[in-house]
Short mmCIF file of C-alpha atoms in Angstrom, two decimals:
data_model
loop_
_atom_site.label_atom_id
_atom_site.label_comp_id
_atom_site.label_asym_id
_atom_site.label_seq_id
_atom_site.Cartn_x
_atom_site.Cartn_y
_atom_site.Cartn_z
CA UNK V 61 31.41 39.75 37.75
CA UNK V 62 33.44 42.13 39.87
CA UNK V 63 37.22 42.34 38.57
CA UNK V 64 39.78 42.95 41.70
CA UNK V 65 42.52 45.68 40.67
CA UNK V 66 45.60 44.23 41.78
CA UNK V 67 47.57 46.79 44.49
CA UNK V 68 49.80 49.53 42.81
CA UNK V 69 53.12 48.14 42.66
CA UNK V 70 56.05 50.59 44.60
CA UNK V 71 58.10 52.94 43.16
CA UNK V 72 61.72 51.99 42.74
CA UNK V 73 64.75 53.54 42.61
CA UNK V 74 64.90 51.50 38.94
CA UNK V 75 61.50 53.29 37.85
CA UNK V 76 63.15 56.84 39.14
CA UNK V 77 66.44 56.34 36.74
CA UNK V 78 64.41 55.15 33.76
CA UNK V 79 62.51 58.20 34.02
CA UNK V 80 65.14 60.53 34.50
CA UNK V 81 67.44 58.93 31.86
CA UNK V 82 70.49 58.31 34.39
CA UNK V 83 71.86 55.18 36.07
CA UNK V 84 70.98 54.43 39.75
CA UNK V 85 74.14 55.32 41.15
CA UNK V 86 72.92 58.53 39.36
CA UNK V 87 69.28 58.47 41.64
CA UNK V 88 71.44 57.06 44.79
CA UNK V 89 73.80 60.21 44.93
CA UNK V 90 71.40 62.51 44.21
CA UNK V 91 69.20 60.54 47.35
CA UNK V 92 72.39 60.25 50.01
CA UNK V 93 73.37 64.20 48.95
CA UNK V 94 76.76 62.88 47.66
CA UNK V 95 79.50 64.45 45.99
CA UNK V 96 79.50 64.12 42.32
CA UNK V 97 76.03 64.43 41.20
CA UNK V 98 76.00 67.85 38.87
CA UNK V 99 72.69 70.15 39.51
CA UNK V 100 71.46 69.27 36.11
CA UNK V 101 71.50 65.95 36.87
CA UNK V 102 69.72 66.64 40.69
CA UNK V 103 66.77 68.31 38.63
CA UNK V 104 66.11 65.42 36.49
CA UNK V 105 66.35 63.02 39.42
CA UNK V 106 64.10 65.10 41.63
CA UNK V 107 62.11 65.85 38.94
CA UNK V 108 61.38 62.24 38.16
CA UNK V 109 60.91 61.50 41.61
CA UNK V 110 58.04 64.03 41.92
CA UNK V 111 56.63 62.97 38.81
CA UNK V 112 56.62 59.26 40.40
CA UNK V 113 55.85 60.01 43.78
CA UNK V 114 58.70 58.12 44.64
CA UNK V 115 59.54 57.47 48.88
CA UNK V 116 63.25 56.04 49.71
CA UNK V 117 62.76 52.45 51.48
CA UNK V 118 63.20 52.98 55.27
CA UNK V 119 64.15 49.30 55.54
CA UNK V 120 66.86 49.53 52.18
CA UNK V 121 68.30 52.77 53.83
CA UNK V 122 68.39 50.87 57.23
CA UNK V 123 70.34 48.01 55.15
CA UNK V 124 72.83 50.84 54.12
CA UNK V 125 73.16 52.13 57.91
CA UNK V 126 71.00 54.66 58.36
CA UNK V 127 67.00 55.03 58.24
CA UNK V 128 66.85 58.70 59.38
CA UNK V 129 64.09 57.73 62.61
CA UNK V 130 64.49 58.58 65.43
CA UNK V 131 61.99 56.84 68.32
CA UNK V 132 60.88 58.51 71.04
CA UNK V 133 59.44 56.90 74.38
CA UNK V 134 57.40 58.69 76.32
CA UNK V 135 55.11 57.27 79.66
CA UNK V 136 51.95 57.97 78.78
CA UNK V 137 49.97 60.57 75.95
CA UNK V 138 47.98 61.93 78.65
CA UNK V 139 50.45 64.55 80.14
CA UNK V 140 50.64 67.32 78.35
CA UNK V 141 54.40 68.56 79.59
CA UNK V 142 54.82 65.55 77.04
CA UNK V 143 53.87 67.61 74.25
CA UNK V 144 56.21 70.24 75.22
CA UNK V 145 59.31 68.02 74.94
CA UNK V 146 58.23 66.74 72.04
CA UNK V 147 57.57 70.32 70.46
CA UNK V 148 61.28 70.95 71.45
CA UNK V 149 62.27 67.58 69.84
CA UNK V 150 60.64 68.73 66.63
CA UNK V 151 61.98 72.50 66.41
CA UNK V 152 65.68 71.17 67.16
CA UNK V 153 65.08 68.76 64.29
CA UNK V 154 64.06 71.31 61.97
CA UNK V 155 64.43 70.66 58.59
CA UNK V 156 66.10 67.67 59.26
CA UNK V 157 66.10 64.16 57.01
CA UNK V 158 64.87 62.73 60.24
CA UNK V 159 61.26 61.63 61.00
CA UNK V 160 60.44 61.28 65.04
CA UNK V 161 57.86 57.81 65.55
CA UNK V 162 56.55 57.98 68.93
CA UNK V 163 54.98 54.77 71.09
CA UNK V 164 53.89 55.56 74.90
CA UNK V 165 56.06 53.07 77.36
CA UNK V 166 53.06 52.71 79.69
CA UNK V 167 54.97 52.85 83.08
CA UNK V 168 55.92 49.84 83.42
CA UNK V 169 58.85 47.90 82.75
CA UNK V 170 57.51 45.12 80.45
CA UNK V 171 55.39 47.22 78.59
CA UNK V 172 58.32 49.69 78.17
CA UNK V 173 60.75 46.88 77.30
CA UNK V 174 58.33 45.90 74.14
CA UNK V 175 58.65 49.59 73.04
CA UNK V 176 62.30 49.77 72.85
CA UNK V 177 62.61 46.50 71.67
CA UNK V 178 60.07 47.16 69.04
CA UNK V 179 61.66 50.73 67.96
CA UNK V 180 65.42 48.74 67.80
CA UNK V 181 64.27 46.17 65.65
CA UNK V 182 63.36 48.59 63.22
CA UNK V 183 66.57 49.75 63.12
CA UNK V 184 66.02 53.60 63.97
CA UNK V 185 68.89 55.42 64.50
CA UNK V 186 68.79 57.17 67.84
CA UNK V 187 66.16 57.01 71.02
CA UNK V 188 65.22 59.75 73.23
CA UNK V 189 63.61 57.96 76.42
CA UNK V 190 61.45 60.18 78.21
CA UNK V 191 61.54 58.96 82.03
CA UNK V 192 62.00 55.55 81.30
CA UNK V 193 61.72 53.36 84.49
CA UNK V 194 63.64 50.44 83.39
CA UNK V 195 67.04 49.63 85.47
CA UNK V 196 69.99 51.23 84.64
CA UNK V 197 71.99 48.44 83.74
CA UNK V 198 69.21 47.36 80.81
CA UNK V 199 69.15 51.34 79.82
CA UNK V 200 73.20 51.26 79.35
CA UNK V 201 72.82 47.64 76.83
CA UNK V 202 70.14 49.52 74.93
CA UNK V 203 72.65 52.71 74.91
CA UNK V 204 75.94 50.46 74.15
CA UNK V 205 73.99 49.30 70.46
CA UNK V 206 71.83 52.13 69.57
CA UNK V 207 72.45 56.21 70.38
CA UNK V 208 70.12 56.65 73.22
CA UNK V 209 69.38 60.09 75.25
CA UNK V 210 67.69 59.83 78.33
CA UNK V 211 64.92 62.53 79.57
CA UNK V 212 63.88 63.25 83.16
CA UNK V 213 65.92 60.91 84.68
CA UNK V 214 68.83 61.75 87.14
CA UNK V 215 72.68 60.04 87.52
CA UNK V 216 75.02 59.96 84.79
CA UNK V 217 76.07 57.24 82.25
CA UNK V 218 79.07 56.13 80.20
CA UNK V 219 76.70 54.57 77.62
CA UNK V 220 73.83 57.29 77.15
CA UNK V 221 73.19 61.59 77.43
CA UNK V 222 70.66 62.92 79.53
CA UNK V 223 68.72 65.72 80.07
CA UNK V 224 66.90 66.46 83.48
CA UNK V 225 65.48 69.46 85.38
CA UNK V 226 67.16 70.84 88.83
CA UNK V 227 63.57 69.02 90.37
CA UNK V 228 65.21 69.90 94.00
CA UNK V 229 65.45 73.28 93.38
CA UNK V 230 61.85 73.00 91.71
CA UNK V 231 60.20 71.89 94.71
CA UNK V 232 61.70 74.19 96.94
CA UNK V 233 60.56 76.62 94.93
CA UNK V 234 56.97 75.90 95.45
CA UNK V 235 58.09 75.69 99.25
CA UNK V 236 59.46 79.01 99.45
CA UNK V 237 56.30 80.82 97.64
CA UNK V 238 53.86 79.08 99.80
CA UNK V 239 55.75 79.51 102.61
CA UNK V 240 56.32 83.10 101.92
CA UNK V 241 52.33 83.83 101.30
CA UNK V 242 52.20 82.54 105.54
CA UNK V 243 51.04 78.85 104.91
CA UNK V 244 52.84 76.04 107.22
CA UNK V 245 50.70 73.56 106.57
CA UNK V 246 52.01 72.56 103.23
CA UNK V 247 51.27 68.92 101.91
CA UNK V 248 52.89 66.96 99.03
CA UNK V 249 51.36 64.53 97.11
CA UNK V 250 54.09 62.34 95.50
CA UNK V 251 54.55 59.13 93.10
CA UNK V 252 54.80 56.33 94.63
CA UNK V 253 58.41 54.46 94.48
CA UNK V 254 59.97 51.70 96.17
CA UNK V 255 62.92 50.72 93.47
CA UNK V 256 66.32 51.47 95.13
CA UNK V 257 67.50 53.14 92.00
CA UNK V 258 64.42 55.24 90.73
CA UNK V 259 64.47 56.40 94.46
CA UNK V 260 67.81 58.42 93.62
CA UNK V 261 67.43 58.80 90.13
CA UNK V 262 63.33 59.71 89.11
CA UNK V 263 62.20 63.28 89.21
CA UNK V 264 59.12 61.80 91.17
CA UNK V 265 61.80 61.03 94.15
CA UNK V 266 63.85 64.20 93.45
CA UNK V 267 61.02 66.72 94.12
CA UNK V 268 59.47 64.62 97.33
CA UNK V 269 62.88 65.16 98.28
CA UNK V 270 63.34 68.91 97.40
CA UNK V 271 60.27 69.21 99.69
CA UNK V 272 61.50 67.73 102.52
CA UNK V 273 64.75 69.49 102.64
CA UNK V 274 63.32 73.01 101.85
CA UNK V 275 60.63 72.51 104.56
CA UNK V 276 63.41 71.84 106.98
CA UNK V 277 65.21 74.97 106.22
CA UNK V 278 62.28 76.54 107.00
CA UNK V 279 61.70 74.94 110.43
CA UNK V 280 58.53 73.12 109.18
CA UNK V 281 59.57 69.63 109.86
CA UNK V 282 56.74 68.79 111.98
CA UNK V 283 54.57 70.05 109.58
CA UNK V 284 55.72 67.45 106.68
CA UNK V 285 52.60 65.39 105.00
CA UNK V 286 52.87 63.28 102.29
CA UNK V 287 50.49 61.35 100.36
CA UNK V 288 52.20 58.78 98.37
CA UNK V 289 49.69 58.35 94.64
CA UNK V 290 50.85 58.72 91.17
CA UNK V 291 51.25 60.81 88.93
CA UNK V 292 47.72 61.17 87.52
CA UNK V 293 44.67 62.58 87.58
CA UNK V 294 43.22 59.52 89.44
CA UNK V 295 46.35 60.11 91.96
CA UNK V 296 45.60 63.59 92.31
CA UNK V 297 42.42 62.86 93.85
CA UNK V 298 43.31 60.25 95.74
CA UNK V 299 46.31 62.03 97.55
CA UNK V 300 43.82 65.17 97.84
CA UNK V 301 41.16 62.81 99.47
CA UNK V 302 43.59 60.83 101.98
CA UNK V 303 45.36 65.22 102.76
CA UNK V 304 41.41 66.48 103.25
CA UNK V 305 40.54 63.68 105.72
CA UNK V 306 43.77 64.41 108.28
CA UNK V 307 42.22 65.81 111.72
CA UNK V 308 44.17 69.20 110.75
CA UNK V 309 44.29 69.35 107.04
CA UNK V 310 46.45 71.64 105.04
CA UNK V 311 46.33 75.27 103.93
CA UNK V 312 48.45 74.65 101.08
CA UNK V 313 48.64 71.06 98.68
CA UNK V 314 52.22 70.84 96.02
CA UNK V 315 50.91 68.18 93.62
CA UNK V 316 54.47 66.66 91.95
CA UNK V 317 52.86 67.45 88.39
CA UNK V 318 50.35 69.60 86.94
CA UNK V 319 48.34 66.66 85.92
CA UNK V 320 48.52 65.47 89.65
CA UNK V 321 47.10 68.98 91.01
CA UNK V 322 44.11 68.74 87.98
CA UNK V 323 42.78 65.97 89.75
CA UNK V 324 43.79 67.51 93.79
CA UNK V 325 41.35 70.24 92.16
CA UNK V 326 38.84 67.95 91.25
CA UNK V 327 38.72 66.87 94.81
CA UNK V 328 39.18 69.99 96.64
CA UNK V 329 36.16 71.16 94.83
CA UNK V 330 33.83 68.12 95.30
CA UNK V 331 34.90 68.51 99.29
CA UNK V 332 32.82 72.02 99.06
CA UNK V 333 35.99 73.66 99.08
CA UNK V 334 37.95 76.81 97.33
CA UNK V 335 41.05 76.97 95.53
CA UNK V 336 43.07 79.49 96.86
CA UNK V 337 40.39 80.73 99.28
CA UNK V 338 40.33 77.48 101.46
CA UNK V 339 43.74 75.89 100.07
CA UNK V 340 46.41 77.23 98.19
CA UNK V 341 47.24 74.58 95.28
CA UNK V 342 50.81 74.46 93.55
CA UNK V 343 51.64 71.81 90.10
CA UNK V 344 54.71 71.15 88.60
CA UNK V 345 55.06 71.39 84.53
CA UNK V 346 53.71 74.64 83.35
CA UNK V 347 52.07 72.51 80.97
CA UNK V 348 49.03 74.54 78.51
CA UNK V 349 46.82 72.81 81.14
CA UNK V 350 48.22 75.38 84.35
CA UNK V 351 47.80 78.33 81.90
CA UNK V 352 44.50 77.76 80.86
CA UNK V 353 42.53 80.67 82.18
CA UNK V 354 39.62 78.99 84.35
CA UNK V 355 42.58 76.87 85.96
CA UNK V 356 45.07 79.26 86.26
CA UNK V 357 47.70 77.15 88.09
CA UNK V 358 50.75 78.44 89.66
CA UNK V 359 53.36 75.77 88.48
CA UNK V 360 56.82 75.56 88.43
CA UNK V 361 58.30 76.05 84.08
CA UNK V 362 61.27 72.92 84.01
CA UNK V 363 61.37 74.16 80.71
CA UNK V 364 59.99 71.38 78.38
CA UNK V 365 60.45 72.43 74.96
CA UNK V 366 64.30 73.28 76.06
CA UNK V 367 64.05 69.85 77.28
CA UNK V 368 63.59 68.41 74.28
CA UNK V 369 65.66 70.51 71.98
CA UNK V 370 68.53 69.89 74.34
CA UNK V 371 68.00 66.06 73.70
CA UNK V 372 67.95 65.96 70.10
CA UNK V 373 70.80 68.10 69.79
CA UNK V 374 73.11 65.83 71.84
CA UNK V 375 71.21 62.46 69.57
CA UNK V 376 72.15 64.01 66.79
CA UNK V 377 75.71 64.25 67.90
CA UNK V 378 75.81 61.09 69.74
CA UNK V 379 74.92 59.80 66.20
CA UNK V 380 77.54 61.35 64.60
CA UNK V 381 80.44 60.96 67.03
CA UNK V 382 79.92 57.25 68.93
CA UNK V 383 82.78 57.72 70.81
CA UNK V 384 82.16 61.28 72.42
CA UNK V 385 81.58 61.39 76.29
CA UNK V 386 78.56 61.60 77.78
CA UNK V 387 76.94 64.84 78.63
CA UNK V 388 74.52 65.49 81.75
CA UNK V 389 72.40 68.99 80.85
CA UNK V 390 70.51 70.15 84.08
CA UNK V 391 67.75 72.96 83.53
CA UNK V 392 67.43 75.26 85.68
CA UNK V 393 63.86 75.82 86.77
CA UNK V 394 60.97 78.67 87.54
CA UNK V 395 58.47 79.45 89.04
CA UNK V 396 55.07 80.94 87.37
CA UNK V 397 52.57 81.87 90.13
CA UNK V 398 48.70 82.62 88.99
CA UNK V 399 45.54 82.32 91.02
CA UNK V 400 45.51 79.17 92.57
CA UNK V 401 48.29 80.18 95.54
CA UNK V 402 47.23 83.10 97.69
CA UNK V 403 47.97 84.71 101.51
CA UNK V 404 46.63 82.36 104.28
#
């Protein structure tokens, strides 16, 4: 008859002190870094916690006040400017005691709710929302109880830090090349966004905007097409679809994200078309996807990994210092042209 070995049972910090041959206020000094534990006394402990394999409770330290987690929200995994932030997130962090946990808020208010919900029940100590689309008034309560930075998302705060890129400036940017290569016809293809708020506050709305204006300084009002998607691949190929079918249609597409102008691509090409040779194609990101070599996008760099650096730094001292006012960090952005923009 098969015996069933019963589960190993966890490492305390009772098992650690026994070993070591000191108290637990001994092990708990030696654990928090505190003043009074003598390095003789941090080998044994850390000795005897190698020897053990022993891992600190998140939930005990979270009884104590801290757990040392930090959660980060992000919209989706699919966009890799995501991974950007998040590599910025991770260098700023360094050799940190803290440990990022990531969940994807799924564009959507609900579903992005259940996230932050889920990451302040477990008592983390900070959250770095990456373009979180939930109203302002919800993001200041989560802010007012737990350390929050906000990423990618414009207007200021009492409650929370943010972080955004100069998205105006961006777009015109892409304006300004195109424009300067001899296109007029330039098309946008934007997110599309009806909420008051995320209107005046989304980079989404910021760079439709920045498009807008910088086509009117150039006298190309007239000329201003929009196709309002998402930002996706699938809305990429949509917006390209509904730009291709106009009676005239453009010599030059911005996409609001380089995800966006991988699927405009897509459709461009299925159209029996050329990228720049027939239209002139622009992203926004500079993610690894516009560098890759058979892409080759010309993009505009917001900077990601500063991004994120930028965000944990000002966590890490929103965690420290409750009470300090609330800073508002605008990047300023660039523009990296390769092969996909060329002379009309």
């Amino acid at each position: 008859m098969q015996q069933h070995q019963a589960p190993a049972r966890r490492v305390t910090i009772v098992d650690v002190a026994r070993h070591a041959g000191v108290s637990t206020t001994a092990v708990s000094k030696v654990l928090r870094n505190a003043y009074g534990a003598s390095p003789a006394m941090r080998s044994k402990v850390q000795q005897a916690i190698a020897e053990l394999g022993y891992r600190p409770s998140a939930a005990a330290r979270g009884l104590r006040g801290q757990t040392y987690t930090i959660g980060v929200m992000l919209p989706e995994l699919r966009n890799l400017f995501f991974a950007d932030i998040l590599d910025g997130i991770d260098t700023q962090l360094g050799d940190s005691d803290y440990q990022v946990l990531l969940a994807a808020g799924c564009n959507g208010e609900k579903a992005e709710a259940k996230v932050i919900d889920a990451m302040i029940d477990r008592s983390m100590d900070g959250l770095i929302l990456i373009a979180p689309v939930s109203a302002k008034n919800r993001l200041t309560e989560i802010a007012r109880g737990v350390p929050t930075v906000v990423v990618g998302r414009h207007g200021s705060s009492p409650a929370y830090d943010s972080v955004t890129d100069d998205d105006i400036t961006g777009a015109a940017l892409v304006v300004d090349h195109l424009v300067g290569l001899g296109h007029r016809r330039i098309a946008h293809i934007e997110h599309h966004e009806t909420d008051r708020v995320r209107l005046a506050e989304m980079p989404n709305a910021q760079r439709a905007r920045g498009y807008r204006d910088a086509m009117i300084a150039h006298g190309l009002e007239a000329e201003i097409d929009i196709a309002s998607t998402s930002y996706t691949q699938a809305g990429g190929y949509a917006g390209a679809r509904q730009l291709l079918d106009r009676p005239q249609r453009p010599t030059a597409i911005f996409a609001g994200a380089d995800v966006v102008a991988l699927g405009a691509l897509e459709a461009i090409t299925e159209a029996g078309l050329t990228v720049p040779g027939d239209i002139s194609l622009a992203g926004y990101d500079n993610s690894a996807l516009a560098a890759l070599g058979p892409i080759s996008l010309t993009s505009v760099d917001q900077d990601g990994r500063q991004m994120g650096a930028t965000a944990a730094r000002l966590l890490i001292e929103r965690i420290g210092r409750r009470d300090r006012r609330t800073a508002q960090v605008k990047l300023t952005p660039t523009l990296v042209v390769r092969r996909t923009t060329a002379a009309i």
